[in-house]
Amino acid sequence: MFNKFQEIYIMSAHRGGGGGTATPPPTTTGGRAFTFLRAPTTVTAQMNGSAALADGASISTWYFSNGGGFNGDRTVPSPVIEANQGEQVAITLSSMMPHTIHLHGLDVDQQNDGVPATSFEVTGSYTYRFTATHAGTFMYHCHVDTNKHMEMGMFGTIIIRPSNGSTTQAWDNGSVFDKEYLWQLTTHDSTWHSGMGGGGSNLARYRPDYFMINGKDGANTITDSATAITASAGQKVLVRIVGTSYMPGIIRMGSLPFEVIASDGRPLVQPYITTEQMCAAGERYDILLTMPSSGQYTGGIEYRNIRNTDALGTVTTTITVA
């Protein structure tokens, strides 16, 4: 039945539409390597997307759209949404089928939490509202039949900037940086995506066969400008790591050490330096990489099984000193 869906837009930051201003298109400014939507904004639930994979295959995807998914050039993940600390944030979901937006890690009331069992499903239009109390890295995803909808691609990242809107500081009086990247962990079990998405007994086991960063795999990750890190010697690069895969991943920046400065949207009391960081489903880490004097390195993610006893697959990209 899903092949009859058509995209609809209700370009308003108010429930039910009408009287709002059109949502501006995604933009990129400052040192970001990705585009973003500035709240208030509207996203539409899409269930007719597709993703091209490095081996030539294509799988069906579901996602939240505002003229496209992440970076405007793929369906998975969904767009990045930004606001400033202290702001009243409004995100409108427009949907022809039951979906929600769960504001993962953000301080919201029950009405705006997006969990159907304790609030409601959205069919039509609803504006989620909350106060952005902390600067940091957060995520959003559909919480209707979560195991299926999120795996199909209905997830994205929310970034709360410092109260002054700085794009070179992680939080008020926090760490400063020159460039900024976002690594959203992504895996797919292609059997879940057959046709308009497999179901039934297919969902009894999750056996991912595609391993990605930001929805790109294989050679596509190496050439993805939103993922492959390029910066000058001595520059500080903030990489926001978002655990949007069901499988944990070990993040490495080649052999380069990096500083972990925040976890789950909060600054760490004691940041630490390491060469690898495990990120499980739902977790977020902000890491700070100081670029070496020269060279090119191979960074990436090693995806592990849920017991962390075996590697399932890897995805790599380049880290280049410009």
XYZ file of C-alpha atoms in Angstrom:
322
model
C 0.000 0.000 0.000
C 2.938 2.286 0.522
C 3.490 2.882 -3.219
C 0.542 5.276 -3.212
C 2.237 7.740 -0.905
C 2.963 11.198 -2.217
C 5.024 13.881 -0.588
C 3.129 16.702 1.099
C 4.533 19.801 2.706
C 2.896 21.918 5.363
C 5.335 24.801 5.482
C 4.445 26.107 8.913
C 5.928 26.011 12.362
C 2.437 25.809 13.860
C 0.225 22.796 14.405
C -2.304 22.381 11.652
C -0.482 24.799 9.301
C -1.504 28.245 8.236
C 0.002 31.577 9.221
C 3.606 30.332 9.303
C 6.534 31.325 7.141
C 8.143 29.015 4.631
C 11.013 26.929 5.951
C 14.313 28.133 4.467
C 16.284 25.590 2.423
C 19.187 23.717 4.042
C 22.345 25.799 4.316
C 25.953 25.320 5.358
C 28.014 28.022 7.041
C 31.056 28.341 9.237
C 33.299 25.301 9.362
C 30.523 22.734 8.916
C 31.040 19.948 6.387
C 27.272 19.361 6.181
C 24.068 21.264 5.518
C 21.483 21.902 8.213
C 17.958 23.134 8.845
C 17.526 26.015 11.249
C 14.619 25.559 13.657
C 11.747 26.308 13.454
C 11.475 23.910 10.548
C 9.242 21.278 8.969
C 10.045 17.730 7.896
C 7.812 15.346 5.986
C 7.736 11.566 6.490
C 8.725 9.811 3.266
C 8.308 6.084 2.629
C 9.325 5.905 -1.014
C 13.053 6.631 -0.912
C 16.037 4.635 -2.123
C 19.753 4.461 -1.428
C 22.452 3.579 -3.947
C 25.159 1.333 -2.516
C 28.802 0.961 -3.481
C 28.271 -2.525 -4.950
C 25.694 -1.180 -7.392
C 22.670 -2.364 -5.439
C 19.806 -0.105 -4.402
C 17.589 -0.532 -1.353
C 14.341 1.120 -0.331
C 14.436 3.691 2.468
C 12.095 5.682 4.686
C 13.196 9.065 5.950
C 12.307 12.558 7.101
C 12.662 15.121 4.329
C 12.874 18.831 3.800
C 13.681 18.761 0.106
C 16.000 15.789 0.747
C 17.696 13.885 3.519
C 21.139 14.401 5.082
C 23.243 16.985 3.232
C 20.504 17.255 0.594
C 22.059 14.495 -1.533
C 20.855 11.251 0.122
C 17.790 9.875 1.853
C 19.560 8.342 4.868
C 20.164 9.805 7.383
C 17.555 12.549 7.632
C 18.445 16.280 7.728
C 20.442 17.881 10.534
C 18.356 20.301 12.620
C 19.969 23.113 14.615
C 18.966 25.611 17.294
C 20.710 27.650 19.989
C 20.792 26.997 23.709
C 17.962 28.810 25.459
C 15.703 28.957 22.422
C 12.158 27.671 22.203
C 12.477 25.076 19.442
C 9.672 24.018 17.079
C 9.899 21.072 14.667
C 6.793 20.257 12.642
C 6.219 16.717 11.404
C 3.944 16.264 8.407
C 2.908 12.660 7.795
C 0.263 10.733 5.868
C 0.843 7.591 7.950
C 1.442 7.106 11.698
C 4.921 8.345 12.602
C 6.506 10.380 15.380
C 9.648 12.330 16.147
C 11.309 11.166 19.343
C 13.736 13.840 20.576
C 16.411 11.467 21.840
C 18.449 12.845 24.743
C 16.713 16.227 24.835
C 14.831 17.486 27.887
C 11.202 17.552 26.747
C 7.813 17.018 28.350
C 5.750 13.884 27.759
C 3.521 15.568 25.175
C 6.535 16.255 22.977
C 8.535 13.100 23.613
C 7.291 11.277 20.522
C 6.803 7.887 22.211
C 3.357 6.645 21.104
C 2.692 4.600 24.246
C 2.914 7.709 26.426
C 1.877 10.413 23.954
C 0.460 9.791 20.443
C 1.197 9.006 16.807
C 1.095 11.767 14.207
C -1.133 11.407 11.157
C -1.420 14.809 9.563
C 0.670 17.510 11.210
C 2.028 18.205 14.665
C 4.641 20.656 15.959
C 6.995 19.328 18.613
C 8.145 22.067 20.987
C 10.861 22.158 23.643
C 13.363 24.490 25.280
C 16.962 23.847 24.285
C 18.520 23.717 27.752
C 21.989 22.423 26.839
C 24.331 22.858 23.893
C 25.428 19.515 22.480
C 24.816 16.648 20.079
C 21.427 14.913 20.102
C 19.363 12.791 17.734
C 15.793 12.289 16.574
C 13.999 9.264 15.173
C 10.576 7.771 14.588
C 9.300 5.833 17.599
C 6.482 3.988 15.824
C 7.565 0.346 15.422
C 11.007 1.690 16.218
C 13.079 -1.337 15.278
C 11.751 -1.197 11.710
C 11.245 2.519 11.096
C 14.629 3.612 12.421
C 16.508 0.884 10.544
C 14.770 1.969 7.330
C 16.313 5.421 7.812
C 13.941 7.548 9.887
C 16.611 9.185 12.041
C 18.782 12.270 12.103
C 20.892 14.556 14.290
C 19.935 17.630 16.307
C 22.722 20.070 17.198
C 22.179 22.663 19.888
C 24.669 25.503 19.521
C 25.911 27.716 22.376
C 23.611 30.517 23.468
C 25.401 33.033 21.209
C 25.052 30.734 18.168
C 28.788 30.171 17.839
C 29.851 27.618 15.227
C 33.437 27.488 16.499
C 32.751 26.612 20.148
C 31.152 23.413 21.436
C 29.216 25.064 24.281
C 29.303 28.290 26.289
C 32.928 28.769 27.388
C 33.690 25.314 25.948
C 36.252 23.856 23.570
C 36.907 25.769 20.360
C 37.427 24.279 16.903
C 38.097 25.285 13.301
C 36.098 22.732 11.311
C 33.207 20.428 12.099
C 32.169 17.008 10.810
C 29.347 14.641 11.691
C 29.712 10.857 11.649
C 26.330 9.147 11.962
C 26.718 5.394 12.370
C 24.593 3.524 9.845
C 24.081 -0.170 9.124
C 21.494 -1.912 6.990
C 20.193 -5.446 6.842
C 19.133 -5.538 3.184
C 16.471 -8.211 3.860
C 14.598 -5.630 5.920
C 14.448 -3.349 2.872
C 12.999 -5.723 0.265
C 10.296 -4.028 -1.805
C 8.963 -1.288 0.406
C 10.629 -2.908 3.373
C 10.473 -6.493 4.573
C 8.587 -7.451 7.684
C 7.287 -10.399 9.664
C 9.848 -13.090 10.365
C 12.556 -11.009 8.654
C 12.620 -8.806 11.748
C 13.346 -11.664 14.156
C 17.087 -11.315 13.525
C 19.200 -8.342 12.553
C 22.126 -9.301 10.344
C 23.541 -6.131 8.779
C 25.317 -6.554 5.468
C 26.028 -2.882 4.702
C 28.262 -0.791 6.969
C 28.251 2.962 6.597
C 29.020 6.446 7.826
C 26.344 9.031 7.068
C 24.499 6.552 4.836
C 27.478 5.958 2.528
C 29.427 2.701 2.247
C 32.578 1.397 0.568
C 34.237 3.745 -1.915
C 31.291 6.132 -1.530
C 32.465 6.914 2.010
C 36.004 7.708 0.916
C 34.774 10.307 -1.572
C 32.008 11.776 0.600
C 32.899 15.387 1.439
C 30.576 15.307 4.462
C 32.591 12.415 5.948
C 36.194 12.481 4.686
C 38.095 14.923 6.902
C 40.300 17.590 5.340
C 41.898 20.350 7.399
C 45.164 22.238 7.734
C 48.015 21.279 10.009
C 47.323 22.330 13.594
C 43.623 22.965 13.047
C 41.181 21.523 15.551
C 38.389 19.436 14.048
C 35.238 18.646 16.006
C 33.670 15.329 14.977
C 30.204 14.629 16.337
C 29.698 10.860 16.633
C 26.061 9.708 16.686
C 25.063 6.107 17.469
C 22.284 5.692 14.936
C 23.130 2.053 14.162
C 21.733 -0.869 16.136
C 25.253 -2.276 16.299
C 28.049 -0.663 18.327
C 30.987 0.745 16.448
C 34.600 1.483 17.332
C 35.632 4.869 15.950
C 39.254 5.378 14.958
C 41.000 8.331 13.356
C 43.783 6.261 11.826
C 46.565 6.180 14.385
C 45.862 9.752 15.451
C 44.961 10.469 19.070
C 41.853 12.549 19.754
C 40.212 14.110 22.790
C 36.734 13.024 23.875
C 35.154 16.210 25.247
C 31.429 15.408 25.579
C 29.068 12.455 25.884
C 25.312 12.309 25.287
C 24.930 16.056 24.974
C 26.890 16.985 28.109
C 30.501 18.140 28.548
C 32.739 15.645 30.289
C 34.074 16.760 33.663
C 37.348 15.087 32.728
C 37.945 14.876 28.952
C 40.323 12.122 27.919
C 42.652 11.344 25.029
C 42.406 8.045 23.179
C 42.903 6.482 19.738
C 39.542 4.695 19.662
C 36.056 5.165 21.066
C 33.188 2.698 21.226
C 29.772 4.160 20.422
C 26.642 2.078 21.067
C 23.106 2.635 19.817
C 21.686 5.948 21.037
C 24.983 7.284 22.349
C 26.705 10.452 21.168
C 30.302 11.568 21.580
C 31.968 14.844 20.662
C 35.624 14.338 19.836
C 38.305 16.896 19.084
C 41.043 16.002 16.602
C 44.132 18.204 16.277
C 45.470 17.773 12.776
C 49.108 16.624 12.541
C 51.789 18.440 10.571
C 51.358 16.380 7.400
C 50.091 13.153 5.880
C 46.970 11.216 4.971
C 45.385 8.734 7.358
C 42.649 6.101 7.163
C 39.929 6.576 9.726
C 36.662 4.762 10.070
C 34.352 2.547 12.078
C 34.616 -1.126 12.965
C 31.123 -2.407 13.631
C 30.838 -5.077 16.323
C 28.120 -7.494 17.345
C 25.991 -6.518 20.336
C 28.137 -8.590 22.708
C 31.322 -6.966 21.363
C 32.822 -10.392 20.710
C 33.259 -10.190 16.950
C 33.661 -7.676 14.126
C 30.776 -7.568 11.651
C 32.194 -5.167 9.088
C 34.161 -1.966 8.641
C 33.876 1.278 6.745
C 36.774 3.648 6.154
C 37.406 7.174 4.969
C 40.352 9.524 4.637
C 41.799 12.093 7.012
C 43.958 14.483 5.026
C 46.190 17.343 6.102
C 45.560 20.005 3.467
